[in-house]
Coordinates of C-alpha atoms in Angstrom, one line a residue:
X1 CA 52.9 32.3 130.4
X2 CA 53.8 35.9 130.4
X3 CA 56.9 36.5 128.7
X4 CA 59.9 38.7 130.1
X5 CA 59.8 42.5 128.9
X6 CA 62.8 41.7 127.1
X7 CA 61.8 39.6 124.8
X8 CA 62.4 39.9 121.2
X9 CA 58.8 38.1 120.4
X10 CA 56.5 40.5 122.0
X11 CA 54.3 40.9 125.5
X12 CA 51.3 38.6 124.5
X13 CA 51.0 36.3 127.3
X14 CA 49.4 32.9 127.4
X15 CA 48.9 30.3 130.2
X16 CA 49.7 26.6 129.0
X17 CA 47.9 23.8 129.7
X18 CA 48.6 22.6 133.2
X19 CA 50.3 18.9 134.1
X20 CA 50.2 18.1 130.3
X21 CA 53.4 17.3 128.6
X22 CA 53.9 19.9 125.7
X23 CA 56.2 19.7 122.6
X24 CA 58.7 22.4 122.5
X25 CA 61.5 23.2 120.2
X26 CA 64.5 25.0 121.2
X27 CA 64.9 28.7 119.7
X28 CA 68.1 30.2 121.3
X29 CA 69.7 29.7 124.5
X30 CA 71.5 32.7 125.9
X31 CA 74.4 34.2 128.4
X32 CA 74.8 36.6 130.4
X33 CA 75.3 38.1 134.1
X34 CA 71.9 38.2 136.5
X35 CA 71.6 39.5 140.3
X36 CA 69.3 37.3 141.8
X37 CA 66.8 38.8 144.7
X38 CA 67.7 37.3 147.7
X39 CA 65.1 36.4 150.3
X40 CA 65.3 40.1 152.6
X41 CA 64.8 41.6 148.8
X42 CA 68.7 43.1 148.1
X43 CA 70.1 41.7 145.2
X44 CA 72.9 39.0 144.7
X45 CA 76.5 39.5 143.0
X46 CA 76.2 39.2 139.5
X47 CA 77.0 35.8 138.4
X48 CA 76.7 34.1 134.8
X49 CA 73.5 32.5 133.8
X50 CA 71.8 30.7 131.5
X51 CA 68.0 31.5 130.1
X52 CA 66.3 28.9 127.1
X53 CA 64.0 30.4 124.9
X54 CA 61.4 27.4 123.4
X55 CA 58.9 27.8 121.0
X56 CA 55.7 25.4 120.5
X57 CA 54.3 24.3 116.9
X58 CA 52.0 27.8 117.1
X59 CA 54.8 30.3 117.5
X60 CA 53.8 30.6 121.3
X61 CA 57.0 30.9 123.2
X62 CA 58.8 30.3 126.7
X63 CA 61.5 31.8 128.0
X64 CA 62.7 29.7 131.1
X65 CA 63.8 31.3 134.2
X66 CA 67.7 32.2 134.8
X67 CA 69.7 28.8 135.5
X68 CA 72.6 29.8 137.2
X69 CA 76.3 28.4 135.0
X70 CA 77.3 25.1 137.0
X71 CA 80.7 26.6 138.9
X72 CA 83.2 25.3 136.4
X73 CA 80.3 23.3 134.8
X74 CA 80.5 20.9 137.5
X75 CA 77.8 18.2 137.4
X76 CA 74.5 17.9 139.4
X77 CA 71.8 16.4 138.1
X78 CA 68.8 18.4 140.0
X79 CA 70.5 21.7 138.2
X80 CA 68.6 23.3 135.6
X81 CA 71.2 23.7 133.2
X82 CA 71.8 20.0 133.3
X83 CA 68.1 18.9 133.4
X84 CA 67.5 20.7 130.0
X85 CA 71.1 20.1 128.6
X86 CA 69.5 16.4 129.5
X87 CA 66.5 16.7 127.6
X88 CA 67.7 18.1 124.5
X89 CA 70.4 15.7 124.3
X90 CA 67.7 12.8 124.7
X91 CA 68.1 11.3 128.0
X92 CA 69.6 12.7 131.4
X93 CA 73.1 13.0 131.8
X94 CA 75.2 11.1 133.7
X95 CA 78.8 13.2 135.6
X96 CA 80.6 11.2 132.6
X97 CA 78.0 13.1 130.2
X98 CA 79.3 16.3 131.5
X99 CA 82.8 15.8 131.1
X100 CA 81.7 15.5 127.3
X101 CA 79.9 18.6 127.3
X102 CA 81.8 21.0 125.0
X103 CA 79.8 25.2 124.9
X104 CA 81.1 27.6 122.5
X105 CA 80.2 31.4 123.6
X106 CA 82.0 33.2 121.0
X107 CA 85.5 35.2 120.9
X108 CA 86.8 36.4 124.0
X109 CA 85.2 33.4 125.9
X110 CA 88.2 30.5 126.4
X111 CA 88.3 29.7 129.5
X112 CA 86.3 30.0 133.1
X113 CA 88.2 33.5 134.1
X114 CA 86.4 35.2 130.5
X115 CA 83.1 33.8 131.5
X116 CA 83.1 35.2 135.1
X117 CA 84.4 38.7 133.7
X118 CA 82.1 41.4 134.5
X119 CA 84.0 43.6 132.0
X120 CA 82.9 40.7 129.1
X121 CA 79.6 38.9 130.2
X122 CA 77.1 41.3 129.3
X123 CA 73.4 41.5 131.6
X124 CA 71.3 38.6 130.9
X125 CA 68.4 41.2 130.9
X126 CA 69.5 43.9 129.0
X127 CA 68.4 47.4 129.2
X128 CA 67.6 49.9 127.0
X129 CA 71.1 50.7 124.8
X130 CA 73.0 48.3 126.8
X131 CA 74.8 44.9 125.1
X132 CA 72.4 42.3 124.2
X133 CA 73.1 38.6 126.1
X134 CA 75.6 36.5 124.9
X135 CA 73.5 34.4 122.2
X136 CA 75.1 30.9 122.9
X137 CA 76.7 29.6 119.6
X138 CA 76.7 25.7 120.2
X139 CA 76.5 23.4 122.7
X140 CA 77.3 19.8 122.1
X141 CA 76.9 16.5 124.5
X142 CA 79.4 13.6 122.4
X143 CA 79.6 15.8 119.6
X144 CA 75.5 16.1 119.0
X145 CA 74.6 19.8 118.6
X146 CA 71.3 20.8 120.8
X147 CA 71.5 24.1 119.3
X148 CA 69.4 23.1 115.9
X149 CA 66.0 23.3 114.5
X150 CA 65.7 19.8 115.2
X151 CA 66.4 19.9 119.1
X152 CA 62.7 19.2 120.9
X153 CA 61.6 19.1 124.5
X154 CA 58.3 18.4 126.3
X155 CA 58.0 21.0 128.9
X156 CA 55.1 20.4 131.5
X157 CA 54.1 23.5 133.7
X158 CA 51.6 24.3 136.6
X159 CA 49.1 27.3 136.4
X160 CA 49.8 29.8 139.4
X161 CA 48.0 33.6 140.3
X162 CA 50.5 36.0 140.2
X163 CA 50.2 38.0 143.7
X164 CA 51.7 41.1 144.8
X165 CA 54.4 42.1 147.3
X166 CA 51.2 41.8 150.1
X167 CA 50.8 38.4 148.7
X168 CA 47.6 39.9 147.4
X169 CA 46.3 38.4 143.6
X170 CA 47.3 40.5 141.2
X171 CA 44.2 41.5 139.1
X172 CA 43.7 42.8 135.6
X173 CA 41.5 45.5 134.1
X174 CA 38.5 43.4 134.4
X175 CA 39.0 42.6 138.1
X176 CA 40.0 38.8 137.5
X177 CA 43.2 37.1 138.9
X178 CA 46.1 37.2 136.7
X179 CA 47.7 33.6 135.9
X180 CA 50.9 32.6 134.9
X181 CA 52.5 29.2 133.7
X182 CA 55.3 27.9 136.3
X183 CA 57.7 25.7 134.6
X184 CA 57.7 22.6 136.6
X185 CA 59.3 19.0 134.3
X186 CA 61.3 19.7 130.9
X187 CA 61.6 15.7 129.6
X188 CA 63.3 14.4 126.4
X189 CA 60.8 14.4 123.4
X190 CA 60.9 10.1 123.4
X191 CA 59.2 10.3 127.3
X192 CA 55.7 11.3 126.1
X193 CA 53.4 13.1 124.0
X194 CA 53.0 16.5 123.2
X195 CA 49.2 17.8 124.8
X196 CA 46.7 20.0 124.4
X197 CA 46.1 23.4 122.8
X198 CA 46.7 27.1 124.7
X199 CA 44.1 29.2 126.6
X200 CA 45.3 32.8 125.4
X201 CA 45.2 35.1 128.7

């Protein structure tokens, strides 16, 4: 898994175990605006997003892609947001789950107008000297908090070459194919066990 620039853990990058359930616990989840790429390669408005940081039992850690907010956290359970909201709560959520959702991003941030704000939501990947992400303060789902030291997920990826904008693999300094660890299933902690151990890159 190679981890984003911007991470506060470092740049060493592993590549997880492929198709093999892995326990996870939740670190941090954080806020902030992100312009996706769109597919001719110009960027997207900025819109609020999501990114879960997860760290296994050896320190290793994940950082998920961004997940964009649900528009007025409206439901759908194929979302991202929800899927992992799911998982850490224990079980998938329901559209009656959601309406017991309850996300606490700090002062400033009452109500959907201060979380589409430009002017307050700072960049989800922050650059040097600019505002970190919003560091998300609590979430709860029927008054559980996720955000705790006790909130586990499995997370089951696929192994993938990284390629270049040819669609060439990308190689490293010793000529092999770089790999990378896609994030395909995050599952409550009761739906399996966690697997095997890391292959350092």
């Amino acid at each position: 898994m190679e981890k984003p620039q911007q991470n506060d853990f470092g740049t060493e990058s592993v590549v997880f175990p492929p198709n093999t359930p892995l326990e996870f616990t939740l670190e941090k989840i954080e806020a902030g605006l992100y312009e996706p790429f769109k597919p001719d390669g110009s960027r997207d408005q900025p819109y609020p997003h999501f990114r879960f940081t997860y760290k296994d039992a050896e320190g290793d850690i994940y950082q998920t892609q961004p997940m964009r907010f649900p528009r007025a956290f409206q439901f759908n359970e194929k979302a991202g947001f929800w899927r992992h909201i799911g998982a850490l709560f224990g079980r998938p959520l329901t559209e009656e789950d959601a309406g017991a959702v309850e996300i606490d991003l700090g002062p400033g941030f009452d109500t959907w107008e201060d979380v589409l704000s430009r002017d307050k939501m700072p960049n989800l990947f922050a650059k040097k000297d600019e505002v970190r992400p919003l560091q998300v303060r609590s979430i709860k789902v029927h008054g559980k908090e996720l955000i705790s030291s006790d909130s586990k997920v499995l997370l089951m990826f696929s192994t993938q070459k990284k390629k270049d904008k040819d669609g060439k693999p990308k190689r490293d300094s010793n000529g092999d194919e770089i790999e990378y660890s896609k994030l395909e299933s995050v599952f409550p902690i009761s739906s399996g066990e966690s697997g095997k151990k890391k292959r350092p890159v």
